[in-house]
Every structure is written in structure tokens, then in C-alpha cells.
Amino acid sequence: WCGNDALSTFVATMAFSNLNAIQTGRNGNGGGGSSEQQQRWLAKRFGILLVAVLVLASQVHSSSNKSSTNNSKLQKRQQKRHQQQQQQLQRDRIVAKLRQRQQQQRQQQQRLGKLHPPKKPNQSKDIHPPPDWPSWSQFYDTSTTSSSSSPFQVLTTDPEYTGALASPIVLKRYKLVFFGLPKVGSTVWKMLFRRLSGWDDWASQQHGLPHNPKRHGLTLLKHYSLTEASHFMTSPDWVRAIFVRDPVERFVSAYLDRGRDQGFLESKCCIEDNNNNNNNPKTPSIRRQQLLSTTAKLACVQQAMSSPQSFLTVLQQRPTTCGHDPHVRPQSQRMTYKYWRQVNFVGRYQHLERDARALFELLGLWNSPLIQSGWGPHGTERIFSQNATVGRSHGKGARQRTKGLLTEDLRAELREYYREDYRHAILNFTQSSMTTTND
């Protein structure tokens, strides 16, 4: 009734006048007209009133619909504006968090450079290198300690921090970072570290133990934060050790172990090399194995197994597959150069028992029963002693068989193939010297 004031007034007037006319008719004061004329007159007035009421009702209904529509549109606009405001607030929070994280990383890097600058290993910590070891100046590049160079930092892009095979083993209790190398006693070393870590099956060599990183349970550098890892790699209180082996002798051991393993040759060596795979290095390894025909693969396996010379030829022909395998790859490629500069203990495989004792004494482990017993066929031998055969089930006696397997020409060719190792200052290899100890 409030939609149109004029129409509302008209309807009210008609209603009151009709009521008065009806009342007059009942009292007999109809103005002298007949009863039929009065009834027609009243019907007309009621019809006009009904039409007016219907028109007014339709206007009221239309007005209410318009009002509800306008309210709905206004509500939708408000909701959309609210959503946009919330999205903008969320974007602002994300940007603020990213900026805060970047600021924290910059502050962390600044603190790391102040708290843990690279230092020369502390010789006063009972470090007694054997007489034939190189001087400490050859282990550590003193030029890296200059104020103009940036301090050492472990980065998320370092293979030593991201790769399960490249990441070194960390024994935090003994402050040791150990860079293992295949064919340099790595099986026994990992057994020892598992034993020191409390694993009951430390001597097991089943299901990929002790080498499978998913099973051996050893703590790697990648398991720590960047700050902790950088501290381990720079602190003078920590020992960062590696044991190395004469490259020629190590090649012979790899040939006797891997070069005569048909399964290894078929899966790692005699497959299509990335350099020959239509310049597509991203071809999956399973697909690469199918690229060589059965005849070509069989010929490759037979060639590699026939002699050390042929095995070396296969390595040279397939540098990114067989030649890149850790068992035959140059030891200088074990880690990037900035990690080599942090190594402060280099042991020699030809003096394994002596150099291992020097490391154990440095760590305070030499008198431990875990070192002095539990090794050998009866569990009574000391680790790395001549009778301690635990962990050496795949030893091939490479040192004793080298002279019969290698000619002088092949030996010279191998020195050229491993020239990076022989020129490496920290590895400090001078010439192929064969001694008489167990493989």
C-alpha cells in the first residue's frame, strides 16, 4: 500500500464511499432511485475498487522484486570486493614471508662467515702424520684463507649435499666427516661406521648392505641443515678424512671385480652412451639399454671381459656410462674442488692398517673393542689386520696380480687415463708403487 500514494488515496476514498453508499441503502436513503439502479451503481463502484486494488497490488509486488534484486546485486558486489581484498592480503603475506626468509638467509650467511671462517687444520690436536705423508701445506690451500675470498659454505646445489651417493658419512659423536671411495676398502669402512652407530647387523652384506643408502642407516651430510653441514666442513675440531688408492692398482681391482661381472657390464657399460644417442642425454636408462642390439651388447661384454686392455677400451668408448661408474672413475672426481680443500686427513690404501690407526687415534677410537675385536673369521681380529677378512669377500688380490696383468704400455696408458689423479695436489700420487698387502 505504500508503493503509490495517489493510487492508495483513490482506493481508500472509493472504499469509504462504497461503505457509505451501502449504509445509506440499508437505511432507505438511496436518493430516490430504484433498488435495481442502486445495486448496479454499487456493483460499478465495487468493480472500480477491485481493479484499483489489483493494480496497487501488482505495483507493490513489482517494487518488492526490484528491491530484492537490487539487494542481491549489492550483496554479490560486496562479496566479490571482500574476496578480492582477502586475495590481496594473502598475496601480501606471501611476499612478506619470502622477503623475511631472504633476509634470514642473508643474515645466516653473514653469521656463518663470521662464526666459521675456514682455518688451517690444527696440528696441535695430536695429529701425527706418517713420515712419508705430504706436508700440511699440500693438504690445504693457504690462499683460500685470504680476506678477499668468500668463506666456505655448503649450498643446496652441491652434489655432496644433495646426492645420496656423493654425500659423505657423518659421525657427529666422533666429529668425523668421511668421504668413501669404491675399491678403497669402502665395504669395511661402512661396516665399521654401522657398528659404531649401533646396528646389530653391521656385518651383513645382504640386501644391498652396507652400501645401499636406503638401508644402511648411516647419517650423511645431506641429513643436516646447511648451517650444521658448513660447520662440520670448516671447524678445526672436526676431521674430514678420505682414503685413496693408486689409480693403476685400483683399476686392476675394478677389472677383477666389475670387468668380469656380466650383469654389471650389461646394465652399466654395454648400453648406448649418451654421446652417441642422437645428442639426447635425457633418454631413460632402461630405454638406452634397449638401443643396443643383442649382438652388439654381447660383443661388448665379451670384449670388456677379455683383458684389462679391452676393459679400458670400453671405458674410453663409453665415458658417460661405464667410464662414469664410481668404481673406475678418477678419484679426483669424488667431490668438487671446494670440498677437497676442506679435507684434512688423507690415508693411503697401500698403508691401510697404519693410516687407519692414525685416524682412530685421532678420534680416540683405537682402544675401543669395536676396533680391536669382532673382525676376522672367528671375530677375534683387529680391523684391517691381515687376517680380518670380514668385509673383504670380494677382494681380488689386485696388488699381487698387477704385474701379470699389465704390460708397460698398458700401465703408461692407464697413467694417462688417470692423469687427473696423478696431478691432483691433495691426492699426491707420484708413481704407481705396488706393495704386498691384501686387497
GROMACS .gro file of C-alpha atoms in nm:
model
  439
    1TRP     CA    1   0.000   0.000   0.000
    2CYS     CA    2   0.297   0.229   0.014
    3GLY     CA    3   0.409   0.182  -0.345
    4ASN     CA    4   0.192   0.466  -0.497
    5ASP     CA    5   0.045   0.734  -0.271
    6ALA     CA    6  -0.212   0.868  -0.525
    7LEU     CA    7  -0.345   0.522  -0.603
    8SER     CA    8  -0.361   0.438  -0.234
    9THR     CA    9  -0.566   0.754  -0.164
   10PHE     CA   10  -0.803   0.672  -0.452
   11VAL     CA   11  -0.860   0.317  -0.328
   12ALA     CA   12  -0.923   0.439   0.027
   13THR     CA   13  -1.172   0.704  -0.093
   14MET     CA   14  -1.359   0.451  -0.307
   15ALA     CA   15  -1.375   0.208  -0.021
   16PHE     CA   16  -1.519   0.463   0.224
   17SER     CA   17  -1.767   0.595  -0.032
   18ASN     CA   18  -1.888   0.240  -0.111
   19LEU     CA   19  -1.929   0.171   0.255
   20ASN     CA   20  -2.133   0.493   0.296
   21ALA     CA   21  -2.347   0.404  -0.007
   22ILE     CA   22  -2.417   0.060   0.132
   23GLN     CA   23  -2.505   0.205   0.469
   24THR     CA   24  -2.740   0.462   0.305
   25GLY     CA   25  -2.911   0.186   0.107
   26ARG     CA   26  -2.973  -0.011   0.422
   27ASN     CA   27  -3.131   0.290   0.595
   28GLY     CA   28  -3.363   0.365   0.298
   29ASN     CA   29  -3.193   0.689   0.194
   30GLY     CA   30  -3.088   0.590  -0.156
   31GLY     CA   31  -3.155   0.936  -0.309
   32GLY     CA   32  -3.498   0.844  -0.467
   33GLY     CA   33  -3.365   0.578  -0.709
   34SER     CA   34  -3.497   0.232  -0.757
   35SER     CA   35  -3.341  -0.064  -0.586
   36GLU     CA   36  -3.206  -0.212  -0.913
   37GLN     CA   37  -3.035   0.110  -1.015
   38GLN     CA   38  -2.878   0.136  -0.673
   39GLN     CA   39  -2.743  -0.221  -0.697
   40ARG     CA   40  -2.591  -0.156  -1.043
   41TRP     CA   41  -2.437   0.161  -0.916
   42LEU     CA   42  -2.283  -0.022  -0.619
   43ALA     CA   43  -2.153  -0.302  -0.843
   44LYS     CA   44  -1.978  -0.049  -1.065
   45ARG     CA   45  -1.817   0.116  -0.764
   46PHE     CA   46  -1.702  -0.222  -0.627
   47GLY     CA   47  -1.562  -0.318  -0.968
   48ILE     CA   48  -1.367   0.003  -0.990
   49LEU     CA   49  -1.241  -0.057  -0.638
   50LEU     CA   50  -1.134  -0.414  -0.721
   51VAL     CA   51  -0.942  -0.302  -1.029
   52ALA     CA   52  -0.769  -0.030  -0.826
   53VAL     CA   53  -0.675  -0.286  -0.560
   54LEU     CA   54  -0.532  -0.525  -0.819
   55VAL     CA   55  -0.329  -0.251  -0.984
   56LEU     CA   56  -0.193  -0.139  -0.650
   57ALA     CA   57  -0.102  -0.495  -0.552
   58SER     CA   58   0.087  -0.552  -0.878
   59GLN     CA   59   0.284  -0.232  -0.828
   60VAL     CA   60   0.372  -0.331  -0.474
   61HIS     CA   61   0.488  -0.677  -0.593
   62SER     CA   62   0.699  -0.528  -0.872
   63SER     CA   63   0.855  -0.281  -0.631
   64SER     CA   64   0.943  -0.559  -0.387
   65ASN     CA   65   1.104  -0.766  -0.666
   66LYS     CA   66   1.316  -0.473  -0.777
   67SER     CA   67   1.422  -0.409  -0.420
   68SER     CA   68   1.523  -0.774  -0.365
   69THR     CA   69   1.711  -0.780  -0.698
   70ASN     CA   70   1.900  -0.466  -0.608
   71ASN     CA   71   1.983  -0.608  -0.267
   72SER     CA   72   2.111  -0.932  -0.425
   73LYS     CA   73   2.333  -0.744  -0.670
   74LEU     CA   74   2.467  -0.524  -0.393
   75GLN     CA   75   2.541  -0.830  -0.180
   76LYS     CA   76   2.726  -1.001  -0.468
   77ARG     CA   77   2.936  -0.691  -0.529
   78GLN     CA   78   3.023  -0.674  -0.162
   79GLN     CA   79   3.122  -1.043  -0.157
   80LYS     CA   80   3.338  -1.003  -0.468
   81ARG     CA   81   3.506  -0.696  -0.321
   82HIS     CA   82   3.568  -0.889   0.003
   83GLN     CA   83   3.721  -1.184  -0.186
   84GLN     CA   84   3.950  -0.952  -0.378
   85GLN     CA   85   4.061  -0.790  -0.055
   86GLN     CA   86   4.132  -1.131   0.102
   87GLN     CA   87   4.331  -1.244  -0.202
   88GLN     CA   88   4.535  -0.926  -0.196
   89LEU     CA   89   4.603  -0.973   0.176
   90GLN     CA   90   4.715  -1.332   0.112
   91ARG     CA   91   4.950  -1.220  -0.166
   92ASP     CA   92   5.092  -0.952   0.062
   93ARG     CA   93   5.153  -1.212   0.336
   94ILE     CA   94   5.333  -1.444   0.092
   95VAL     CA   95   5.554  -1.163  -0.036
   96ALA     CA   96   5.631  -1.057   0.322
   97LYS     CA   97   5.727  -1.415   0.416
   98LEU     CA   98   5.954  -1.450   0.111
   99ARG     CA   99   6.126  -1.123   0.193
  100GLN     CA  100   6.165  -1.227   0.556
  101ARG     CA  101   6.309  -1.564   0.453
  102GLN     CA  102   6.555  -1.399   0.216
  103GLN     CA  103   6.661  -1.161   0.489
  104GLN     CA  104   6.711  -1.451   0.730
  105GLN     CA  105   6.921  -1.638   0.473
  106ARG     CA  106   7.139  -1.331   0.418
  107GLN     CA  107   7.182  -1.288   0.793
  108GLN     CA  108   7.258  -1.659   0.831
  109GLN     CA  109   7.523  -1.642   0.560
  110GLN     CA  110   7.675  -1.336   0.725
  111ARG     CA  111   7.681  -1.508   1.066
  112LEU     CA  112   7.825  -1.823   0.908
  113GLY     CA  113   8.107  -1.622   0.755
  114LYS     CA  114   8.186  -1.465   1.093
  115LEU     CA  115   8.145  -1.773   1.314
  116HIS     CA  116   8.302  -2.040   1.093
  117PRO     CA  117   8.569  -1.894   0.866
  118PRO     CA  118   8.792  -2.155   0.700
  119LYS     CA  119   9.102  -2.226   0.905
  120LYS     CA  120   9.410  -2.433   0.866
  121PRO     CA  121   9.380  -2.771   1.044
  122ASN     CA  122   9.509  -2.754   1.398
  123GLN     CA  123   9.823  -2.965   1.421
  124SER     CA  124   9.824  -2.936   1.799
  125LYS     CA  125   9.533  -3.181   1.821
  126ASP     CA  126   9.764  -3.484   1.837
  127ILE     CA  127   9.786  -3.512   1.459
  128HIS     CA  128  10.092  -3.718   1.378
  129PRO     CA  129  10.104  -3.791   1.004
  130PRO     CA  130  10.334  -4.072   0.889
  131PRO     CA  131  10.680  -3.967   0.774
  132ASP     CA  132  10.605  -4.019   0.404
  133TRP     CA  133  10.291  -3.806   0.408
  134PRO     CA  134  10.297  -3.472   0.225
  135SER     CA  135  10.320  -3.160   0.435
  136TRP     CA  136  10.004  -2.993   0.559
  137SER     CA  137  10.055  -2.713   0.309
  138GLN     CA  138   9.981  -2.967   0.035
  139PHE     CA  139   9.662  -3.075   0.211
  140TYR     CA  140   9.532  -2.723   0.244
  141ASP     CA  141   9.548  -2.432   0.004
  142THR     CA  142   9.651  -2.137   0.223
  143SER     CA  143   9.535  -1.892  -0.043
  144THR     CA  144   9.174  -1.976   0.044
  145THR     CA  145   9.212  -1.811   0.384
  146SER     CA  146   9.269  -1.466   0.239
  147SER     CA  147   9.019  -1.199   0.331
  148SER     CA  148   8.932  -1.137  -0.034
  149SER     CA  149   8.793  -1.487  -0.090
  150SER     CA  150   8.448  -1.588   0.032
  151PRO     CA  151   8.425  -1.839   0.320
  152PHE     CA  152   8.331  -2.199   0.256
  153GLN     CA  153   7.958  -2.269   0.258
  154VAL     CA  154   7.757  -2.580   0.190
  155LEU     CA  155   7.493  -2.498  -0.071
  156THR     CA  156   7.177  -2.680  -0.170
  157THR     CA  157   7.318  -2.713  -0.522
  158ASP     CA  158   7.627  -2.905  -0.407
  159PRO     CA  159   7.622  -3.273  -0.513
  160GLU     CA  160   7.786  -3.353  -0.179
  161TYR     CA  161   7.474  -3.218  -0.007
  162THR     CA  162   7.200  -3.345  -0.238
  163GLY     CA  163   7.321  -3.682  -0.370
  164ALA     CA  164   7.284  -3.993  -0.159
  165LEU     CA  165   7.598  -4.150  -0.309
  166ALA     CA  166   7.808  -3.833  -0.319
  167SER     CA  167   7.717  -3.713   0.030
  168PRO     CA  168   7.986  -3.808   0.287
  169ILE     CA  169   7.919  -4.006   0.603
  170VAL     CA  170   7.900  -3.805   0.927
  171LEU     CA  171   7.972  -3.945   1.273
  172LYS     CA  172   7.877  -3.647   1.490
  173ARG     CA  173   7.977  -3.819   1.811
  174TYR     CA  174   8.336  -3.853   1.691
  175LYS     CA  175   8.338  -3.530   1.484
  176LEU     CA  176   8.420  -3.716   1.166
  177VAL     CA  177   8.320  -3.650   0.805
  178PHE     CA  178   8.428  -3.944   0.588
  179PHE     CA  179   8.440  -3.940   0.209
  180GLY     CA  180   8.425  -4.301   0.095
  181LEU     CA  181   8.563  -4.431  -0.234
  182PRO     CA  182   8.477  -4.763  -0.402
  183LYS     CA  183   8.767  -5.010  -0.428
  184VAL     CA  184   8.944  -4.838  -0.134
  185GLY     CA  185   8.812  -5.053   0.149
  186SER     CA  186   8.472  -4.883   0.142
  187THR     CA  187   8.287  -5.201   0.244
  188VAL     CA  188   8.485  -5.240   0.568
  189TRP     CA  189   8.463  -4.870   0.645
  190LYS     CA  190   8.084  -4.870   0.614
  191MET     CA  191   8.061  -5.184   0.824
  192LEU     CA  192   8.266  -5.011   1.093
  193PHE     CA  193   8.051  -4.698   1.082
  194ARG     CA  194   7.735  -4.906   1.109
  195ARG     CA  195   7.887  -5.087   1.405
  196LEU     CA  196   7.979  -4.757   1.570
  197SER     CA  197   7.623  -4.639   1.508
  198GLY     CA  198   7.482  -4.937   1.698
  199TRP     CA  199   7.345  -5.155   1.419
  200ASP     CA  200   7.329  -5.524   1.518
  201ASP     CA  201   7.356  -5.642   1.156
  202TRP     CA  202   7.667  -5.431   1.092
  203ALA     CA  203   7.850  -5.728   0.931
  204SER     CA  204   7.566  -5.816   0.693
  205GLN     CA  205   7.626  -5.796   0.319
  206GLN     CA  206   7.276  -5.893   0.212
  207HIS     CA  207   7.002  -5.677   0.058
  208GLY     CA  208   7.249  -5.416  -0.059
  209LEU     CA  209   7.420  -5.371   0.278
  210PRO     CA  210   7.631  -5.189   0.373
  211HIS     CA  211   7.627  -4.970   0.058
  212ASN     CA  212   7.257  -4.908  -0.010
  213PRO     CA  213   7.182  -4.561   0.136
  214LYS     CA  214   6.817  -4.657   0.178
  215ARG     CA  215   6.911  -4.948   0.404
  216HIS     CA  216   7.243  -4.887   0.576
  217GLY     CA  217   7.101  -4.630   0.821
  218LEU     CA  218   7.412  -4.413   0.826
  219THR     CA  219   7.386  -4.037   0.872
  220LEU     CA  220   7.503  -3.834   0.574
  221LEU     CA  221   7.596  -3.471   0.538
  222LYS     CA  222   7.270  -3.409   0.349
  223HIS     CA  223   7.072  -3.502   0.661
  224TYR     CA  224   7.189  -3.190   0.844
  225SER     CA  225   7.098  -2.827   0.793
  226LEU     CA  226   7.316  -2.604   0.578
  227THR     CA  227   7.449  -2.429   0.889
  228GLU     CA  228   7.548  -2.753   1.061
  229ALA     CA  229   7.695  -2.901   0.744
  230SER     CA  230   7.905  -2.589   0.683
  231HIS     CA  231   8.028  -2.603   1.043
  232PHE     CA  232   8.131  -2.968   1.004
  233MET     CA  233   8.324  -2.884   0.687
  234THR     CA  234   8.508  -2.582   0.832
  235SER     CA  235   8.559  -2.639   1.205
  236PRO     CA  236   8.921  -2.721   1.303
  237ASP     CA  237   8.780  -2.958   1.567
  238TRP     CA  238   8.638  -3.186   1.301
  239VAL     CA  239   8.827  -3.445   1.096
  240ARG     CA  240   8.740  -3.465   0.727
  241ALA     CA  241   8.901  -3.783   0.604
  242ILE     CA  242   8.938  -3.979   0.284
  243PHE     CA  243   9.139  -4.289   0.192
  244VAL     CA  244   9.279  -4.309  -0.160
  245ARG     CA  245   9.447  -4.575  -0.372
  246ASP     CA  246   9.699  -4.581  -0.653
  247PRO     CA  247   9.487  -4.538  -0.970
  248VAL     CA  248   9.653  -4.821  -1.164
  249GLU     CA  249   9.612  -5.067  -0.881
  250ARG     CA  250   9.254  -4.953  -0.827
  251PHE     CA  251   9.180  -5.008  -1.197
  252VAL     CA  252   9.308  -5.366  -1.175
  253SER     CA  253   9.088  -5.429  -0.871
  254ALA     CA  254   8.788  -5.284  -1.055
  255TYR     CA  255   8.859  -5.502  -1.358
  256LEU     CA  256   8.883  -5.819  -1.149
  257ASP     CA  257   8.561  -5.728  -0.966
  258ARG     CA  258   8.347  -5.542  -1.221
  259GLY     CA  259   8.515  -5.611  -1.552
  260ARG     CA  260   8.431  -5.982  -1.520
  261ASP     CA  261   8.077  -5.928  -1.391
  262GLN     CA  262   7.845  -5.988  -1.686
  263GLY     CA  263   7.546  -5.833  -1.509
  264PHE     CA  264   7.737  -5.515  -1.435
  265LEU     CA  265   7.867  -5.490  -1.791
  266GLU     CA  266   7.522  -5.541  -1.944
  267SER     CA  267   7.350  -5.285  -1.719
  268LYS     CA  268   7.622  -5.020  -1.676
  269CYS     CA  269   7.872  -5.049  -1.960
  270CYS     CA  270   7.738  -5.211  -2.272
  271ILE     CA  271   7.450  -4.970  -2.323
  272GLU     CA  272   7.417  -4.680  -2.561
  273ASP     CA  273   7.637  -4.394  -2.448
  274ASN     CA  274   7.476  -4.051  -2.418
  275ASN     CA  275   7.731  -3.906  -2.658
  276ASN     CA  276   7.617  -4.148  -2.929
  277ASN     CA  277   7.246  -4.133  -2.852
  278ASN     CA  278   7.139  -3.880  -3.115
  279ASN     CA  279   7.263  -3.600  -2.888
  280ASN     CA  280   6.986  -3.673  -2.640
  281PRO     CA  281   7.133  -3.719  -2.292
  282LYS     CA  282   6.786  -3.735  -2.132
  283THR     CA  283   6.698  -4.077  -2.269
  284PRO     CA  284   6.594  -4.300  -1.975
  285SER     CA  285   6.845  -4.565  -1.877
  286ILE     CA  286   6.602  -4.850  -1.947
  287ARG     CA  287   6.548  -4.717  -2.297
  288ARG     CA  288   6.924  -4.677  -2.352
  289GLN     CA  289   6.973  -5.044  -2.269
  290GLN     CA  290   6.733  -5.133  -2.550
  291LEU     CA  291   6.911  -4.921  -2.809
  292LEU     CA  292   7.194  -5.167  -2.849
  293SER     CA  293   7.110  -5.486  -3.028
  294THR     CA  294   7.162  -5.817  -2.854
  295THR     CA  295   7.454  -5.899  -3.082
  296ALA     CA  296   7.627  -5.567  -3.018
  297LYS     CA  297   7.574  -5.596  -2.641
  298LEU     CA  298   7.714  -5.950  -2.633
  299ALA     CA  299   8.018  -5.841  -2.835
  300CYS     CA  300   8.075  -5.550  -2.596
  301VAL     CA  301   8.053  -5.775  -2.287
  302GLN     CA  302   8.293  -6.028  -2.435
  303GLN     CA  303   8.535  -5.752  -2.527
  304ALA     CA  304   8.533  -5.599  -2.178
  305MET     CA  305   8.582  -5.935  -2.007
  306SER     CA  306   8.864  -6.050  -2.231
  307SER     CA  307   9.151  -5.841  -2.086
  308PRO     CA  308   9.233  -5.524  -1.888
  309GLN     CA  309   9.328  -5.355  -2.216
  310SER     CA  310   8.987  -5.429  -2.366
  311PHE     CA  311   8.812  -5.319  -2.047
  312LEU     CA  312   8.996  -4.985  -2.064
  313THR     CA  313   8.890  -4.951  -2.428
  314VAL     CA  314   8.525  -4.993  -2.328
  315LEU     CA  315   8.568  -4.725  -2.060
  316GLN     CA  316   8.714  -4.487  -2.314
  317GLN     CA  317   8.441  -4.557  -2.569
  318ARG     CA  318   8.159  -4.501  -2.315
  319PRO     CA  319   8.276  -4.218  -2.086
  320THR     CA  320   7.931  -4.118  -1.959
  321THR     CA  321   7.809  -4.469  -1.876
  322CYS     CA  322   8.075  -4.726  -1.797
  323GLY     CA  323   8.354  -4.470  -1.761
  324HIS     CA  324   8.147  -4.269  -1.514
  325ASP     CA  325   8.089  -4.557  -1.275
  326PRO     CA  326   8.233  -4.478  -0.927
  327HIS     CA  327   8.442  -4.797  -0.927
  328VAL     CA  328   8.653  -4.683  -1.224
  329ARG     CA  329   8.601  -4.308  -1.229
  330PRO     CA  330   8.907  -4.097  -1.134
  331GLN     CA  331   8.927  -4.041  -0.760
  332SER     CA  332   8.974  -3.668  -0.814
  333GLN     CA  333   8.610  -3.657  -0.929
  334ARG     CA  334   8.489  -3.786  -0.592
  335MET     CA  335   8.396  -3.431  -0.488
  336THR     CA  336   8.414  -3.075  -0.611
  337TYR     CA  337   8.732  -2.878  -0.558
  338LYS     CA  338   8.597  -2.663  -0.275
  339TYR     CA  339   8.534  -2.979  -0.069
  340TRP     CA  340   8.880  -3.115  -0.149
  341ARG     CA  341   9.027  -2.801   0.006
  342GLN     CA  342   8.849  -2.879   0.336
  343VAL     CA  343   8.990  -3.234   0.365
  344ASN     CA  344   9.247  -3.252   0.646
  345PHE     CA  345   9.321  -3.627   0.657
  346VAL     CA  346   9.427  -3.835   0.357
  347GLY     CA  347   9.502  -4.202   0.416
  348ARG     CA  348   9.682  -4.436   0.174
  349TYR     CA  349   9.542  -4.776   0.087
  350GLN     CA  350   9.888  -4.926   0.049
  351HIS     CA  351   9.941  -4.836   0.419
  352LEU     CA  352   9.583  -4.901   0.522
  353GLU     CA  353   9.645  -5.057   0.863
  354ARG     CA  354   9.894  -4.791   0.967
  355ASP     CA  355   9.698  -4.493   0.839
  356ALA     CA  356   9.369  -4.625   0.978
  357ARG     CA  357   9.534  -4.649   1.319
  358ALA     CA  358   9.645  -4.285   1.289
  359LEU     CA  359   9.283  -4.188   1.217
  360PHE     CA  360   9.147  -4.397   1.506
  361GLU     CA  361   9.395  -4.247   1.748
  362LEU     CA  362   9.298  -3.903   1.630
  363LEU     CA  363   8.931  -3.984   1.700
  364GLY     CA  364   9.003  -4.158   2.032
  365LEU     CA  365   8.882  -4.493   1.900
  366TRP     CA  366   9.199  -4.702   1.881
  367ASN     CA  367   9.147  -4.881   2.213
  368SER     CA  368   8.777  -4.939   2.152
  369PRO     CA  369   8.669  -5.306   2.143
  370LEU     CA  370   8.477  -5.221   1.827
  371ILE     CA  371   8.817  -5.168   1.663
  372GLN     CA  372   9.028  -5.428   1.839
  373SER     CA  373   8.792  -5.727   1.806
  374GLY     CA  374   8.496  -5.860   1.614
  375TRP     CA  375   8.680  -5.891   1.283
  376GLY     CA  376   8.825  -6.191   1.109
  377PRO     CA  377   8.677  -6.538   1.056
  378HIS     CA  378   8.644  -6.602   1.431
  379GLY     CA  379   8.564  -6.248   1.542
  380THR     CA  380   8.891  -6.209   1.729
  381GLU     CA  381   9.093  -5.998   1.486
  382ARG     CA  382   9.151  -5.625   1.476
  383ILE     CA  383   9.005  -5.426   1.189
  384PHE     CA  384   9.222  -5.403   0.877
  385SER     CA  385   9.462  -5.664   1.009
  386GLN     CA  386   9.591  -5.923   0.764
  387ASN     CA  387   9.353  -6.190   0.894
  388ALA     CA  388   9.048  -5.964   0.921
  389THR     CA  389   8.861  -6.097   0.619
  390VAL     CA  390   8.522  -5.959   0.725
  391GLY     CA  391   8.406  -5.725   0.451
  392ARG     CA  392   8.667  -5.841   0.201
  393SER     CA  393   8.476  -6.124   0.044
  394HIS     CA  394   8.503  -5.955  -0.297
  395GLY     CA  395   8.874  -5.872  -0.269
  396LYS     CA  396   9.063  -5.988  -0.575
  397GLY     CA  397   9.427  -5.956  -0.470
  398ALA     CA  398   9.483  -5.681  -0.725
  399ARG     CA  399   9.823  -5.588  -0.591
  400GLN     CA  400   9.967  -5.936  -0.633
  401ARG     CA  401   9.819  -5.984  -0.981
  402THR     CA  402   9.904  -5.644  -1.127
  403LYS     CA  403  10.242  -5.740  -1.269
  404GLY     CA  404  10.098  -6.039  -1.453
  405LEU     CA  405   9.802  -5.848  -1.597
  406LEU     CA  406   9.957  -5.519  -1.705
  407THR     CA  407  10.220  -5.455  -1.965
  408GLU     CA  408  10.437  -5.146  -1.952
  409ASP     CA  409  10.245  -4.995  -2.243
  410LEU     CA  410   9.912  -5.053  -2.070
  411ARG     CA  411  10.049  -4.914  -1.744
  412ALA     CA  412  10.154  -4.596  -1.927
  413GLU     CA  413   9.815  -4.575  -2.094
  414LEU     CA  414   9.646  -4.606  -1.756
  415ARG     CA  415   9.861  -4.328  -1.610
  416GLU     CA  416   9.746  -4.108  -1.896
  417TYR     CA  417   9.382  -4.211  -1.844
  418TYR     CA  418   9.407  -4.120  -1.474
  419ARG     CA  419   9.627  -3.815  -1.525
  420GLU     CA  420   9.384  -3.601  -1.321
  421ASP     CA  421   9.456  -3.818  -1.017
  422TYR     CA  422   9.832  -3.810  -1.064
  423ARG     CA  423   9.829  -3.430  -1.098
  424HIS     CA  424   9.599  -3.373  -0.801
  425ALA     CA  425   9.783  -3.190  -0.521
  426ILE     CA  426   9.588  -3.344  -0.233
  427LEU     CA  427   9.590  -3.699  -0.369
  428ASN     CA  428   9.967  -3.656  -0.415
  429PHE     CA  429  10.022  -3.960  -0.638
  430THR     CA  430  10.371  -3.966  -0.787
  431GLN     CA  431  10.405  -4.304  -0.950
  432SER     CA  432  10.241  -4.644  -0.943
  433SER     CA  433  10.401  -4.814  -0.642
  434MET     CA  434  10.282  -5.165  -0.567
  435THR     CA  435  10.331  -5.312  -0.224
  436THR     CA  436  10.239  -5.652  -0.088
  437THR     CA  437   9.930  -5.623   0.128
  438ASN     CA  438   9.588  -5.777   0.091
  439ASP     CA  439   9.335  -5.621  -0.146
   0.00000   0.00000   0.00000
